[in-house]
CSV table of C-alpha atoms in Angstrom, one decimal:
chain,number,residue,atom,x,y,z
A,21,TYR,CA,-10.8,-2.6,19.1
A,22,LYS,CA,-9.0,-1.6,15.9
A,23,GLU,CA,-6.2,-0.8,18.4
A,24,THR,CA,-6.0,-4.2,19.5
A,25,SER,CA,-6.8,-5.9,16.6
A,26,ILE,CA,-3.6,-4.3,15.3
A,27,GLN,CA,-0.8,-5.3,18.5
A,28,SER,CA,-2.1,-9.0,18.4
A,29,ALA,CA,-1.7,-9.5,14.7
A,30,SER,CA,1.2,-11.1,13.3
A,31,ARG,CA,4.0,-9.7,11.3
A,32,GLU,CA,1.9,-10.7,7.8
A,33,LYS,CA,-1.3,-9.3,9.1
A,34,ILE,CA,0.3,-6.3,10.0
A,35,LEU,CA,1.3,-6.0,6.6
A,36,LEU,CA,-1.7,-6.9,4.0
A,37,MET,CA,-3.7,-4.7,6.8
A,38,LEU,CA,-1.1,-2.1,5.4
A,39,TYR,CA,-1.9,-2.7,2.2
A,40,GLU,CA,-5.4,-2.9,2.4
A,41,GLY,CA,-5.7,0.6,4.0
A,42,ALA,CA,-3.4,2.0,1.2
A,43,ILE,CA,-5.7,0.5,-1.8
A,44,LYS,CA,-8.9,1.7,0.7
A,45,PHE,CA,-7.3,5.7,1.2
A,46,VAL,CA,-6.2,5.4,-2.9
A,47,LYS,CA,-9.9,4.8,-3.8
A,48,LEU,CA,-11.0,7.4,-1.3
A,49,ALA,CA,-8.7,10.0,-3.5
A,50,ILE,CA,-9.9,9.0,-6.6
A,51,GLN,CA,-13.4,9.6,-5.7
A,52,ALA,CA,-12.9,12.7,-4.5
A,53,MET,CA,-10.9,13.8,-7.3
A,54,ASP,CA,-13.8,12.9,-9.6
A,55,LYS,CA,-16.1,15.1,-7.4
A,56,LYS,CA,-13.4,17.5,-7.3
A,57,GLN,CA,-12.8,17.4,-3.8
A,58,ILE,CA,-10.2,18.6,-2.7
A,59,LYS,CA,-9.7,18.6,1.1
A,60,GLU,CA,-10.8,15.2,1.1
A,61,LYS,CA,-8.2,14.2,-2.2
A,62,CYS,CA,-5.7,15.7,-0.5
A,63,GLU,CA,-6.2,13.7,3.0
A,64,ASN,CA,-6.4,10.4,1.1
A,65,ILE,CA,-3.4,10.7,-1.4
A,66,GLY,CA,-1.9,11.9,2.0
A,67,ARG,CA,-2.9,8.6,4.4
A,68,ALA,CA,-1.8,6.3,1.3
A,69,HIS,CA,1.2,8.0,0.9
A,70,ASP,CA,2.0,7.6,5.0
A,71,ILE,CA,1.5,4.2,4.5
A,72,VAL,CA,3.7,3.5,1.6
A,73,LEU,CA,6.4,5.3,3.2
A,74,GLU,CA,6.0,2.6,6.1
A,75,LEU,CA,6.0,0.3,3.7
A,76,ASN,CA,9.3,1.1,2.2
A,77,ASN,CA,10.8,1.7,5.9
A,78,SER,CA,9.7,-1.8,7.0
A,79,LEU,CA,12.1,-3.4,4.4
A,80,ASP,CA,14.9,-6.0,5.7
A,81,HIS,CA,17.5,-5.6,3.1
A,82,LYS,CA,19.5,-8.3,4.5
A,83,ILE,CA,17.0,-10.6,4.7
A,84,GLY,CA,15.2,-9.7,1.7
A,85,GLY,CA,18.3,-9.1,-0.7
A,86,GLN,CA,16.6,-8.7,-4.6
A,87,LEU,CA,13.5,-8.3,-3.2
A,88,SER,CA,13.4,-5.8,-0.6
A,89,ALA,CA,15.4,-4.2,-3.7
A,90,GLN,CA,12.7,-3.9,-5.9
A,91,LEU,CA,10.8,-3.2,-3.2
A,92,GLU,CA,11.7,-0.5,-2.8
A,93,GLN,CA,11.9,0.8,-6.1
A,94,LEU,CA,8.2,0.1,-6.0
A,95,TYR,CA,7.7,2.0,-3.3
A,96,GLN,CA,9.2,4.9,-4.6
A,97,TYR,CA,7.6,4.9,-7.8
A,98,MET,CA,4.2,4.6,-6.2
A,99,SER,CA,5.2,7.7,-3.3
A,100,GLU,CA,6.1,9.9,-6.4
A,101,GLN,CA,3.4,8.7,-8.7
A,102,LEU,CA,1.1,9.9,-5.1
A,103,MET,CA,3.1,13.4,-5.3
A,104,LYS,CA,2.2,13.4,-9.0
A,105,ALA,CA,-1.7,13.1,-8.6
A,106,ASN,CA,-1.8,15.5,-5.8
A,107,MET,CA,-0.2,18.2,-7.2
A,108,GLU,CA,-1.7,18.2,-10.5
A,109,ASN,CA,-4.7,16.5,-10.1
A,110,ASN,CA,-3.4,13.3,-12.2
A,111,ILE,CA,-6.4,10.8,-11.7
A,112,GLU,CA,-3.9,8.2,-14.4
A,113,SER,CA,-1.4,8.4,-11.1
A,114,LEU,CA,-3.3,7.1,-8.6
A,115,LYS,CA,-4.7,4.6,-11.1
A,116,THR,CA,-1.4,3.4,-11.7
A,117,VAL,CA,-0.4,2.9,-7.9
A,118,LEU,CA,-3.9,1.4,-7.0
A,119,LYS,CA,-2.8,-1.4,-9.8
A,120,LEU,CA,0.2,-2.1,-7.8
A,121,LEU,CA,-0.9,-1.7,-4.8
A,122,GLU,CA,-3.7,-4.8,-5.4
A,123,THR,CA,-1.0,-6.6,-7.2
A,124,LEU,CA,1.8,-6.8,-4.6
A,125,HIS,CA,-1.0,-7.5,-2.1
A,126,GLN,CA,-2.6,-10.3,-3.9
A,127,GLY,CA,1.0,-11.6,-4.2
A,128,TRP,CA,1.4,-11.3,-0.6
A,129,VAL,CA,-1.8,-13.2,0.5
A,130,GLN,CA,-0.7,-16.1,-2.3
A,131,ALA,CA,2.4,-16.0,-0.5
A,132,ILE,CA,1.5,-15.7,3.1
A,133,GLN,CA,-0.9,-18.8,2.1
A,134,LYS,CA,1.6,-21.0,0.6
A,135,LEU,CA,3.7,-20.5,3.7
A,136,LYS,CA,1.0,-21.0,6.2
A,137,SER,CA,0.2,-24.5,4.8
A,138,GLU,CA,4.1,-25.6,4.1
A,139,THR,CA,4.7,-24.9,7.6
A,140,LYS,CA,1.6,-26.8,8.3
A,141,GLU,CA,2.7,-30.4,6.3
């Protein structure tokens, strides 16, 4: 079911699903860090990191211009913070990444809604 929903999803939906997954894994990593569950922390940070890398790799600099350059910098910063969180057990780094992901997710939700309403007119 999950695979079918991903395969039939629009690019916009896939983008939102990636953000939602990264947010979920960062939250799980925070919980694992609080509970001193090293294995779970590492796994969830790794999953979040993989998603951030995928978001970065999916940027189209020809179309995105300045916005994609700024997103690339943000994704690189998040990647560094995730590595720092993992190596140093730094929960603040995870919280920073979580806040950035949630802000970006909300921005994309609003942008997609605006685009959809404009194309209906």
